[in-house]
């Protein structure tokens, strides 16, 4: 069952949900607006899912960074987000989708116990300038049924965009 905005805010206050930094003005009826961090990763050329990828890094300055079509970018949330109690789901803002920015097209599920800055997949259909700290999407929190176990995988404790890692496909 999805938590309401009031339940999310109460769970943050009770330390059942981590959103750091937390800004109450970014609450929605069933989600919280997360923002874009300042780091990007991208790869050039043909990517091979069987091999490690060499990633380039860029810092998004205050003037922004222009994303271009045909390029996959990895970014991260500016916030540390997660919970030992709830499952997270991150999606992009529909208003940015209408500008041709696709955020989190895959891998929107965050397991219980994963508390970190989330890696975001970004693609655009036309050049688009992004600014660090801009609202990029919403995170919602879901209760689980049954006995839960916390996530302990390699992506669970990061603060920057995590690149593709071939053994994760095994």
Protein backbone atom coordinates (compact mmCIF):
# COMPACT_ATOMS: atom_id res chain seq x y z
CA UNK A 1 0.00 0.00 0.00
CA UNK A 2 1.36 3.42 -0.93
CA UNK A 3 1.97 5.96 1.83
CA UNK A 4 0.26 9.35 1.72
CA UNK A 5 2.27 12.55 1.89
CA UNK A 6 1.29 12.99 5.54
CA UNK A 7 2.43 9.43 6.32
CA UNK A 8 5.74 10.03 4.53
CA UNK A 9 6.33 13.22 6.52
CA UNK A 10 5.46 11.44 9.79
CA UNK A 11 7.77 8.53 8.91
CA UNK A 12 10.61 10.97 8.19
CA UNK A 13 10.00 12.52 11.63
CA UNK A 14 10.01 9.06 13.23
CA UNK A 15 13.25 8.09 11.38
CA UNK A 16 11.45 5.28 9.52
CA UNK A 17 12.19 7.03 6.21
CA UNK A 18 15.40 8.89 5.36
CA UNK A 19 15.19 11.92 3.07
CA UNK A 20 18.24 14.10 3.62
CA UNK A 21 18.01 17.00 3.19
CA UNK A 22 14.25 17.08 3.75
CA UNK A 23 12.12 20.03 2.60
CA UNK A 24 8.42 19.81 3.62
CA UNK A 25 7.47 22.10 0.71
CA UNK A 26 8.34 19.27 -1.70
CA UNK A 27 5.66 16.92 -0.33
CA UNK A 28 2.90 15.71 -2.67
CA UNK A 29 -0.29 13.80 -1.82
CA UNK A 30 1.51 10.43 -2.26
CA UNK A 31 5.17 11.27 -2.89
CA UNK A 32 8.14 13.57 -2.33
CA UNK A 33 9.84 15.60 -5.08
CA UNK A 34 13.51 14.61 -5.30
CA UNK A 35 16.09 16.82 -7.02
CA UNK A 36 19.02 16.40 -9.39
CA UNK A 37 22.52 16.05 -7.97
CA UNK A 38 25.54 17.74 -9.54
CA UNK A 39 27.35 14.75 -11.11
CA UNK A 40 26.79 13.04 -14.48
CA UNK A 41 28.33 9.98 -16.08
CA UNK A 42 28.08 9.02 -19.73
CA UNK A 43 29.80 6.65 -22.14
CA UNK A 44 30.71 7.16 -25.77
CA UNK A 45 30.58 4.65 -28.58
CA UNK A 46 28.97 1.24 -28.61
CA UNK A 47 28.17 -0.23 -25.20
CA UNK A 48 28.62 -3.98 -24.71
CA UNK A 49 26.51 -5.52 -21.94
CA UNK A 50 29.14 -8.25 -21.47
CA UNK A 51 32.00 -5.88 -20.69
CA UNK A 52 32.86 -3.13 -18.27
CA UNK A 53 32.11 0.31 -19.69
CA UNK A 54 34.49 3.27 -19.54
CA UNK A 55 32.47 6.19 -18.23
CA UNK A 56 33.21 9.89 -18.57
CA UNK A 57 32.29 12.24 -15.72
CA UNK A 58 30.94 15.77 -15.77
CA UNK A 59 29.93 18.22 -13.08
CA UNK A 60 26.72 20.15 -13.64
CA UNK A 61 27.57 23.76 -12.82
CA UNK A 62 25.16 26.48 -11.76
CA UNK A 63 24.72 27.42 -15.44
CA UNK A 64 23.49 23.90 -16.11
CA UNK A 65 24.47 21.15 -18.51
CA UNK A 66 22.90 20.47 -21.90
CA UNK A 67 21.84 16.85 -22.36
CA UNK A 68 21.84 15.73 -26.00
CA UNK A 69 19.74 13.10 -27.78
CA UNK A 70 21.24 9.68 -28.42
CA UNK A 71 23.23 9.72 -25.19
CA UNK A 72 22.51 7.85 -21.96
CA UNK A 73 23.37 9.82 -18.85
CA UNK A 74 23.64 8.55 -15.30
CA UNK A 75 22.90 11.11 -12.61
CA UNK A 76 21.93 10.87 -8.97
CA UNK A 77 19.46 12.35 -6.58
CA UNK A 78 20.77 15.26 -4.52
CA UNK A 79 19.06 13.64 -1.54
CA UNK A 80 19.92 10.52 0.41
CA UNK A 81 16.66 8.54 0.26
CA UNK A 82 15.53 5.18 1.60
CA UNK A 83 14.08 3.16 4.42
CA UNK A 84 14.55 -0.03 6.40
CA UNK A 85 10.76 -0.17 6.76
CA UNK A 86 9.39 0.76 3.33
CA UNK A 87 10.10 0.05 -0.34
CA UNK A 88 10.82 3.09 -2.53
CA UNK A 89 9.75 3.77 -6.09
CA UNK A 90 11.30 6.63 -8.08
CA UNK A 91 9.75 8.07 -11.22
CA UNK A 92 10.32 11.18 -13.33
CA UNK A 93 8.17 14.30 -13.33
CA UNK A 94 5.51 14.33 -16.03
CA UNK A 95 6.26 18.02 -16.69
CA UNK A 96 9.84 17.10 -17.65
CA UNK A 97 8.56 14.21 -19.76
CA UNK A 98 6.63 16.81 -21.75
CA UNK A 99 9.99 18.51 -22.42
CA UNK A 100 11.37 15.22 -23.74
CA UNK A 101 13.37 14.17 -20.66
CA UNK A 102 12.95 10.55 -19.66
CA UNK A 103 13.99 9.71 -16.10
CA UNK A 104 14.08 6.24 -14.56
CA UNK A 105 12.56 4.42 -17.50
CA UNK A 106 13.78 1.18 -15.89
CA UNK A 107 14.83 0.18 -12.38
CA UNK A 108 12.41 2.35 -10.41
CA UNK A 109 12.22 -0.06 -7.44
CA UNK A 110 14.30 0.57 -4.32
CA UNK A 111 14.50 -2.31 -1.87
CA UNK A 112 14.06 -2.03 1.89
CA UNK A 113 17.40 -1.26 3.51
CA UNK A 114 18.82 0.67 0.54
CA UNK A 115 19.46 4.21 1.81
CA UNK A 116 21.61 6.36 -0.46
CA UNK A 117 21.65 8.87 -3.31
CA UNK A 118 19.84 7.05 -6.13
CA UNK A 119 21.34 6.55 -9.58
CA UNK A 120 19.03 7.93 -12.26
CA UNK A 121 18.96 7.05 -15.96
CA UNK A 122 18.40 10.14 -18.13
CA UNK A 123 17.73 10.38 -21.87
CA UNK A 124 16.34 13.24 -23.95
CA UNK A 125 14.65 13.53 -27.35
CA UNK A 126 15.93 17.06 -27.94
CA UNK A 127 18.71 19.11 -26.32
CA UNK A 128 17.70 20.10 -22.79
CA UNK A 129 19.56 22.07 -20.13
CA UNK A 130 19.39 20.62 -16.62
CA UNK A 131 20.37 22.44 -13.44
CA UNK A 132 21.62 20.86 -10.19
CA UNK A 133 18.93 20.99 -7.52
CA UNK A 134 16.05 21.12 -10.01
CA UNK A 135 13.05 18.92 -9.13
CA UNK A 136 13.48 15.83 -11.29
CA UNK A 137 10.92 13.32 -10.08
CA UNK A 138 8.92 11.83 -7.25
CA UNK A 139 9.74 9.09 -4.79
CA UNK A 140 6.91 7.13 -3.21
CA UNK A 141 7.05 4.68 -0.33
CA UNK A 142 5.22 1.37 -0.10
CA UNK A 143 4.54 -0.96 2.81
CA UNK A 144 5.31 -4.65 2.39
CA UNK A 145 3.51 -7.83 3.40
CA UNK A 146 5.23 -10.85 4.90
CA UNK A 147 8.65 -11.03 6.51
CA UNK A 148 11.10 -8.64 4.91
CA UNK A 149 14.85 -8.80 4.50
CA UNK A 150 17.00 -5.72 3.90
CA UNK A 151 18.88 -5.11 0.67
CA UNK A 152 22.62 -5.66 0.96
CA UNK A 153 23.77 -5.48 -2.66
CA UNK A 154 26.50 -3.40 -4.27
CA UNK A 155 24.23 -0.45 -5.12
CA UNK A 156 22.99 0.06 -1.56
CA UNK A 157 25.39 2.66 -0.16
CA UNK A 158 26.34 5.12 -2.91
CA UNK A 159 26.41 8.90 -3.14
CA UNK A 160 27.26 9.28 -6.85
CA UNK A 161 25.88 7.82 -10.09
CA UNK A 162 26.67 4.10 -10.14
CA UNK A 163 27.81 2.77 -13.52
CA UNK A 164 26.82 -0.48 -15.16
CA UNK A 165 28.65 -3.48 -13.78
CA UNK A 166 28.64 -6.61 -16.04
CA UNK A 167 28.66 -9.23 -13.23
CA UNK A 168 25.31 -7.80 -12.10
CA UNK A 169 23.78 -9.46 -15.16
CA UNK A 170 24.88 -12.94 -14.07
